[in-house]
PDB file of C-alpha atoms in Angstrom:
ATOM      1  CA  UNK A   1       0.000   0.000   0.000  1.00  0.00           C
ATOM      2  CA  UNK A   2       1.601   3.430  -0.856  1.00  0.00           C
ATOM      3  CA  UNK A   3       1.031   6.547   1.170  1.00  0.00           C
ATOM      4  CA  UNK A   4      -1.269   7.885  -0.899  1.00  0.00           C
ATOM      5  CA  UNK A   5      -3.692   4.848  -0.656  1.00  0.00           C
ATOM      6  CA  UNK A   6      -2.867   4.457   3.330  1.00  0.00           C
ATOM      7  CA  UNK A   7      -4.300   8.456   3.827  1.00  0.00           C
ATOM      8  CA  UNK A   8      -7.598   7.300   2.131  1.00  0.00           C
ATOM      9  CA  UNK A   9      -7.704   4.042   2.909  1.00  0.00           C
ATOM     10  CA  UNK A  10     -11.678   3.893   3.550  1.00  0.00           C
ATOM     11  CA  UNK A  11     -12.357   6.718   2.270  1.00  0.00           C
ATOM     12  CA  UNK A  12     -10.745   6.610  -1.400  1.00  0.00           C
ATOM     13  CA  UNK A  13     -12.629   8.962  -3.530  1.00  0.00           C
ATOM     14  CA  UNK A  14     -14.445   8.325  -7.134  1.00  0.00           C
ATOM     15  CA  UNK A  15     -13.456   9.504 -10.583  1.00  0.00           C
ATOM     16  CA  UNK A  16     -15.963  12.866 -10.558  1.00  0.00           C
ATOM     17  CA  UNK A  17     -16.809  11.251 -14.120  1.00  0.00           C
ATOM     18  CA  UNK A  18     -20.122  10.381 -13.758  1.00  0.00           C
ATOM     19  CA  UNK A  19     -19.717   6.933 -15.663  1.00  0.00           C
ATOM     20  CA  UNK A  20     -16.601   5.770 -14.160  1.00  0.00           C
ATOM     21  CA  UNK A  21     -17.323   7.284 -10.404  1.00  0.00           C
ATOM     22  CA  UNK A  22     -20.719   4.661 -11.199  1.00  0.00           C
ATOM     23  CA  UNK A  23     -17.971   2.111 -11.834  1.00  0.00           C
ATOM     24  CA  UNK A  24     -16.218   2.528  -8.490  1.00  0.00           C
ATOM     25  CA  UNK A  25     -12.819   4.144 -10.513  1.00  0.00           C
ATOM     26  CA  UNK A  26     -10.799   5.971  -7.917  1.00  0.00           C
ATOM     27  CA  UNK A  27      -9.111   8.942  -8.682  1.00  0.00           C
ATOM     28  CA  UNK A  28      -5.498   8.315  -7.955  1.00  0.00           C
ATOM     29  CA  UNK A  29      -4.571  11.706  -9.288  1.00  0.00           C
ATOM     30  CA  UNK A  30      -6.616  13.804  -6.545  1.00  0.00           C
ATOM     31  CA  UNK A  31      -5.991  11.685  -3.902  1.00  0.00           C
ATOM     32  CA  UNK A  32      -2.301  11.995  -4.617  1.00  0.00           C
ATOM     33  CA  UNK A  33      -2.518  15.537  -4.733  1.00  0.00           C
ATOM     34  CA  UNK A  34      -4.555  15.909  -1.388  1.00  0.00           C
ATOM     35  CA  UNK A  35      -1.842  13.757   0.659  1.00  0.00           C
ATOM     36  CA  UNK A  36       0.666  15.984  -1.123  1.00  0.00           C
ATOM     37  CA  UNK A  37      -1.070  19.291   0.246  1.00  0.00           C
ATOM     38  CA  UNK A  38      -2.448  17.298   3.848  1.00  0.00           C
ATOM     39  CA  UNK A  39       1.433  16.016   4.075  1.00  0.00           C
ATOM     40  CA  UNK A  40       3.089  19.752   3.009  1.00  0.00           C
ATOM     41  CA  UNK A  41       0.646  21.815   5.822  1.00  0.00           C
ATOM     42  CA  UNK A  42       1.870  19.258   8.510  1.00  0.00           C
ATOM     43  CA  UNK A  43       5.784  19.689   7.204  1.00  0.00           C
ATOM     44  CA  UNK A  44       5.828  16.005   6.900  1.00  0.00           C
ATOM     45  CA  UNK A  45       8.740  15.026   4.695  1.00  0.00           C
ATOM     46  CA  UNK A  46       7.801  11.802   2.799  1.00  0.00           C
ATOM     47  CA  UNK A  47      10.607  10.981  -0.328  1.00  0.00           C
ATOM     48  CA  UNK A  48       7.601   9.704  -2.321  1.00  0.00           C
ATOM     49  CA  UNK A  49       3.851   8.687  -1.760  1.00  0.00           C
ATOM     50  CA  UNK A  50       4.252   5.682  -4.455  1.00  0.00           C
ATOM     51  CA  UNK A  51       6.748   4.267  -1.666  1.00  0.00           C
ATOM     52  CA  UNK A  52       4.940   1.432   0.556  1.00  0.00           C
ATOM     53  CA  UNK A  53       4.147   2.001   3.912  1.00  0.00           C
ATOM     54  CA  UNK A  54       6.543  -1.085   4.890  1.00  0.00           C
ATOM     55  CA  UNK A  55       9.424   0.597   3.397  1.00  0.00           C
ATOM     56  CA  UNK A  56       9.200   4.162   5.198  1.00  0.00           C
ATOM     57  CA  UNK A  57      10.137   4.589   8.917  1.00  0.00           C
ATOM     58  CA  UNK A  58       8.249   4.067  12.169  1.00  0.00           C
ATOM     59  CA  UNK A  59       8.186   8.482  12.571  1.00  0.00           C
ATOM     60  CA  UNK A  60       7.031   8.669   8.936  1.00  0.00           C
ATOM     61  CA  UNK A  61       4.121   5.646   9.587  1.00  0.00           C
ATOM     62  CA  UNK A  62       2.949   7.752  12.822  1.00  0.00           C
ATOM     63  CA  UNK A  63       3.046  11.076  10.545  1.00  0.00           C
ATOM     64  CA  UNK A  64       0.822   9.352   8.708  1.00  0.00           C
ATOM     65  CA  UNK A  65      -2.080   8.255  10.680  1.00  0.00           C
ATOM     66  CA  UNK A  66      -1.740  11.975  12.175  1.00  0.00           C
ATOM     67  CA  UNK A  67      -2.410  13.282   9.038  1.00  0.00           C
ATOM     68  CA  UNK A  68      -4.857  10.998   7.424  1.00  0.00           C
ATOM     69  CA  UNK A  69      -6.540  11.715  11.082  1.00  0.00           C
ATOM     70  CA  UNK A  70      -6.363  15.406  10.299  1.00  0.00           C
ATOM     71  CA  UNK A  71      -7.279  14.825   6.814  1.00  0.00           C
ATOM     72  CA  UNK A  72     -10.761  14.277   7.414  1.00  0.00           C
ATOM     73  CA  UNK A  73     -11.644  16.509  10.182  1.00  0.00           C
ATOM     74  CA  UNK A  74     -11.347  15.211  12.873  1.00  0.00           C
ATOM     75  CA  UNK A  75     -11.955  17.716  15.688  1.00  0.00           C
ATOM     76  CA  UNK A  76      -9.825  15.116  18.451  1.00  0.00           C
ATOM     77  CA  UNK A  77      -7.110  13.343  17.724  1.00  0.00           C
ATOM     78  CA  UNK A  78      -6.024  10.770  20.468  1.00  0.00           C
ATOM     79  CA  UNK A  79      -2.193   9.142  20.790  1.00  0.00           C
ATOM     80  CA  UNK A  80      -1.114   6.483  22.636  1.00  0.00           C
ATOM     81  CA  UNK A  81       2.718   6.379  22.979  1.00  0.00           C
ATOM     82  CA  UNK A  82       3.381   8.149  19.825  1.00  0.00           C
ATOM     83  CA  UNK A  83       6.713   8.100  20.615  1.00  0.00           C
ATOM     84  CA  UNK A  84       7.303   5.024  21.875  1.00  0.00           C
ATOM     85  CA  UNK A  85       9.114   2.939  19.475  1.00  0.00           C
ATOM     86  CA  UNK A  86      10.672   5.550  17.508  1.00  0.00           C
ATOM     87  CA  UNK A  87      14.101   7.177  17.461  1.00  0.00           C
ATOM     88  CA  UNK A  88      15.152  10.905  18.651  1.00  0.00           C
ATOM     89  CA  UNK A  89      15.035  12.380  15.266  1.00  0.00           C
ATOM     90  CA  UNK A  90      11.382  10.237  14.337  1.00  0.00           C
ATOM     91  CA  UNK A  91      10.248  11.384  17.877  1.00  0.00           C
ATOM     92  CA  UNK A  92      11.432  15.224  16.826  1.00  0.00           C
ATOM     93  CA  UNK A  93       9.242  14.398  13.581  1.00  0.00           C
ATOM     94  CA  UNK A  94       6.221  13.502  15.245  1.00  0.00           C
ATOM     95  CA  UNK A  95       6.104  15.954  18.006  1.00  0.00           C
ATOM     96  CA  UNK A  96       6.867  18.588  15.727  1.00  0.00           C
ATOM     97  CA  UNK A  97       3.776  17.603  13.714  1.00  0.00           C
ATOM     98  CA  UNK A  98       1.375  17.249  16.824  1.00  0.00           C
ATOM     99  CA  UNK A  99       2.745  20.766  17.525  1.00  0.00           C
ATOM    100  CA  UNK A 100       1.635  22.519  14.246  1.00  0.00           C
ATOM    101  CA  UNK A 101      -2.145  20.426  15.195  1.00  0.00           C
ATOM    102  CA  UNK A 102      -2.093  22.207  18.451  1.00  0.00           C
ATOM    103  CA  UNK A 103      -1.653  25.311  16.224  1.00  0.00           C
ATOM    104  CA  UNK A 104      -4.396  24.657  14.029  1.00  0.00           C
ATOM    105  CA  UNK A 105      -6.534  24.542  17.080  1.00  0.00           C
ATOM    106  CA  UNK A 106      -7.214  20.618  17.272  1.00  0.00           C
ATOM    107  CA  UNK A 107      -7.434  19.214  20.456  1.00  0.00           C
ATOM    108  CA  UNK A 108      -4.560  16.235  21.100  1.00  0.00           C
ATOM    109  CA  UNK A 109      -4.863  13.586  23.854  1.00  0.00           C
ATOM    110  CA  UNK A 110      -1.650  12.100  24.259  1.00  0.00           C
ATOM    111  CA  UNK A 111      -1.088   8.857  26.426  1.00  0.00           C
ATOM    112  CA  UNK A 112       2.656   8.649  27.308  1.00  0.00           C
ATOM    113  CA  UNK A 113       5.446   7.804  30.054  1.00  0.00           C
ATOM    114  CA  UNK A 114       7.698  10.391  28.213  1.00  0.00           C
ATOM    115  CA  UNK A 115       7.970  13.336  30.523  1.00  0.00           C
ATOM    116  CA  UNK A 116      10.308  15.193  28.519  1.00  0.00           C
ATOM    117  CA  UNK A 117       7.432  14.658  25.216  1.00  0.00           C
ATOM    118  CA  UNK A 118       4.772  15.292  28.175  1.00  0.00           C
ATOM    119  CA  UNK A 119       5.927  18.942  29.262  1.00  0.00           C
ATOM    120  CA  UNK A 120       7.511  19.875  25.710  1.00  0.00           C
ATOM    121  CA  UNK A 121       3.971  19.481  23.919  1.00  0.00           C
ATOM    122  CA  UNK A 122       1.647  19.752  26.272  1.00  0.00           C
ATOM    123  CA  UNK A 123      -1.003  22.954  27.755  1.00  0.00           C
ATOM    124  CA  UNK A 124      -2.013  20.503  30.520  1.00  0.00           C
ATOM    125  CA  UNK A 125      -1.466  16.925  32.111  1.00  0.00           C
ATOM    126  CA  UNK A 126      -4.081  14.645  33.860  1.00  0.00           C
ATOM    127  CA  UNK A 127      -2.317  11.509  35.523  1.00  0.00           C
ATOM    128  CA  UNK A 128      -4.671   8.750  35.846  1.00  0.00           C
ATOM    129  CA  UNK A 129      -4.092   5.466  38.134  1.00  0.00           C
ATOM    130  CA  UNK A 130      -5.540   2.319  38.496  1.00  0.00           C
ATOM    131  CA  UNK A 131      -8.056   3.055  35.853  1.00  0.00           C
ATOM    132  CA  UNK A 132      -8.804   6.710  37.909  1.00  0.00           C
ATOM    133  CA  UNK A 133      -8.264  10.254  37.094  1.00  0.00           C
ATOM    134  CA  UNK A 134      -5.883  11.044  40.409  1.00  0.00           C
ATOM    135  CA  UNK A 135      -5.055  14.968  39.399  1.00  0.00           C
ATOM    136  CA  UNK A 136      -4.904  17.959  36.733  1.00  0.00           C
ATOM    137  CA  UNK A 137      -2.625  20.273  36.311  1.00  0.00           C
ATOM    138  CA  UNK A 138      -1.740  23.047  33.992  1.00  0.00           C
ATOM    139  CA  UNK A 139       2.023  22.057  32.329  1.00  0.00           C
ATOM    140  CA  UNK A 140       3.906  24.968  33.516  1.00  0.00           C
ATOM    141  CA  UNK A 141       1.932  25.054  36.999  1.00  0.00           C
ATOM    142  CA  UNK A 142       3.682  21.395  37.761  1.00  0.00           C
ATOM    143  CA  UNK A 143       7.022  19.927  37.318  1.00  0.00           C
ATOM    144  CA  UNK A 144       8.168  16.296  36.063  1.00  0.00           C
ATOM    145  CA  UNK A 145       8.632  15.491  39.843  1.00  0.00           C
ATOM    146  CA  UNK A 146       5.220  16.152  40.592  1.00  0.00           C
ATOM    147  CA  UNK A 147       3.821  14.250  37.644  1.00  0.00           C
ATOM    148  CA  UNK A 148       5.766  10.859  38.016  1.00  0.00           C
ATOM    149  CA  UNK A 149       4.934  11.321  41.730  1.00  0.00           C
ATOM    150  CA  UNK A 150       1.388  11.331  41.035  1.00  0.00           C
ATOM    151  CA  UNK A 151       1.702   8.409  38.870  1.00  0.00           C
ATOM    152  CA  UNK A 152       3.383   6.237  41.143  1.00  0.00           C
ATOM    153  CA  UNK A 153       1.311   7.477  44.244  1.00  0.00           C
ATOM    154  CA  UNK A 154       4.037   8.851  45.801  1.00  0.00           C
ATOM    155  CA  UNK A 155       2.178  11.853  46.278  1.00  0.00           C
ATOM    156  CA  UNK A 156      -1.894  12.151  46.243  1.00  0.00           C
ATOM    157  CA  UNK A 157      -3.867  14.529  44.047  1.00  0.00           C
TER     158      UNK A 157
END
C-alpha cells in the first residue's frame, strides 16, 4: 500500500466522471494531490507517496495516521505512545507535527510515560491510576517530579 492509498484508505474517492465514479474508478490523481497538500501543511517530509508504507520509517508511519486523522476533520485526535518505538530524530518528527495540530486549534490527547514529550507538547497533564483520574494540572503550573509522583502514588492529588 503506498502513502497515498494508506491516507484514504476507507475513504478513497471516485473519478468525478459520472460513468466511471458509477464504476467505483478511484481517482489516484486527486488523492495523490490531497496527501501531497495534507502532508506539506503538517511539514511532513515523505521521499515519495508511491513508496509502501513497509518501506518508510516508524516516525514517517505515525506522521501518517496523524495526518490521514487530520485529513478528514477530525476535531480530536487521540495518541497512545506516539513516541514510543521511535528514534530521537522520528520522535522530533512527530512531536513537531502534533505541535503545528495544536496550532491549528485541534485538540490532542496524548497517552505517554515520556515526561520530557509530556511537558515539551503539552497545555495541561491529567495523571490517571488504576483506571482513575488522580489529578490535573496546567504544564507549567507542575514539574516532572510532581507528575511521576502522582503516577506512582508517591504523592496524592
Amino acid at each position: 500500500m503506498s502513502a497515498t492509498q494508506n491516507v484514504f484508505v476507507g475513504r478513497e474517492q471516485l473519478s468525478s466522471n459520472w460513468i466511471l465514479g458509477k464504476l467505483g474508478v478511484v481517482n489516484d490523481r486527486h488523492m495523490h494531490q490531497e496527501a501531497i497538500k495534507a502532508l506539506s501543511d503538517l511539514g511532513i517530509k515523505i521521499p515519495s507517496l508511491n513508496a509502501t508504507v513497509r518501506s518508510m520509517s516508524g516516525g514517517q508511519r505515525q506522521c501518517l495516521a496523524i495526518a490521514r486523522a487530520m485529513l478528514f476533520g477530525h476535531k480530536v485526535i487521540i495518541l497512545d505512545e506516539p513516541t514510543a518505538a521511535l528514534g530521537v530524530h522520528e520522535s522530533a518528527q512527530v512531536l513537531s507535527v502534533v505541535d503545528q495540530l495544536r496550532s491549528k486549534g485541534l485538540a490532542i490527547l496524548i497517552v505517554s510515560h515520556n515526561m520530557q514529550h509530556v511537558f515539551k507538547i503539552t497545555d495541561s497533564i491529567t495523571v490517571m491510576r488504576l483506571g482513575a483520574s488522580v489529578a490535573s494540572r496546567k504544564t507549567n503550573e507542575t514539574s516532572p517530579e510532581e507528575i511521576v509522583g502522582l503516577i506512582t502514588g508517591a504523592i496524592s492529588g
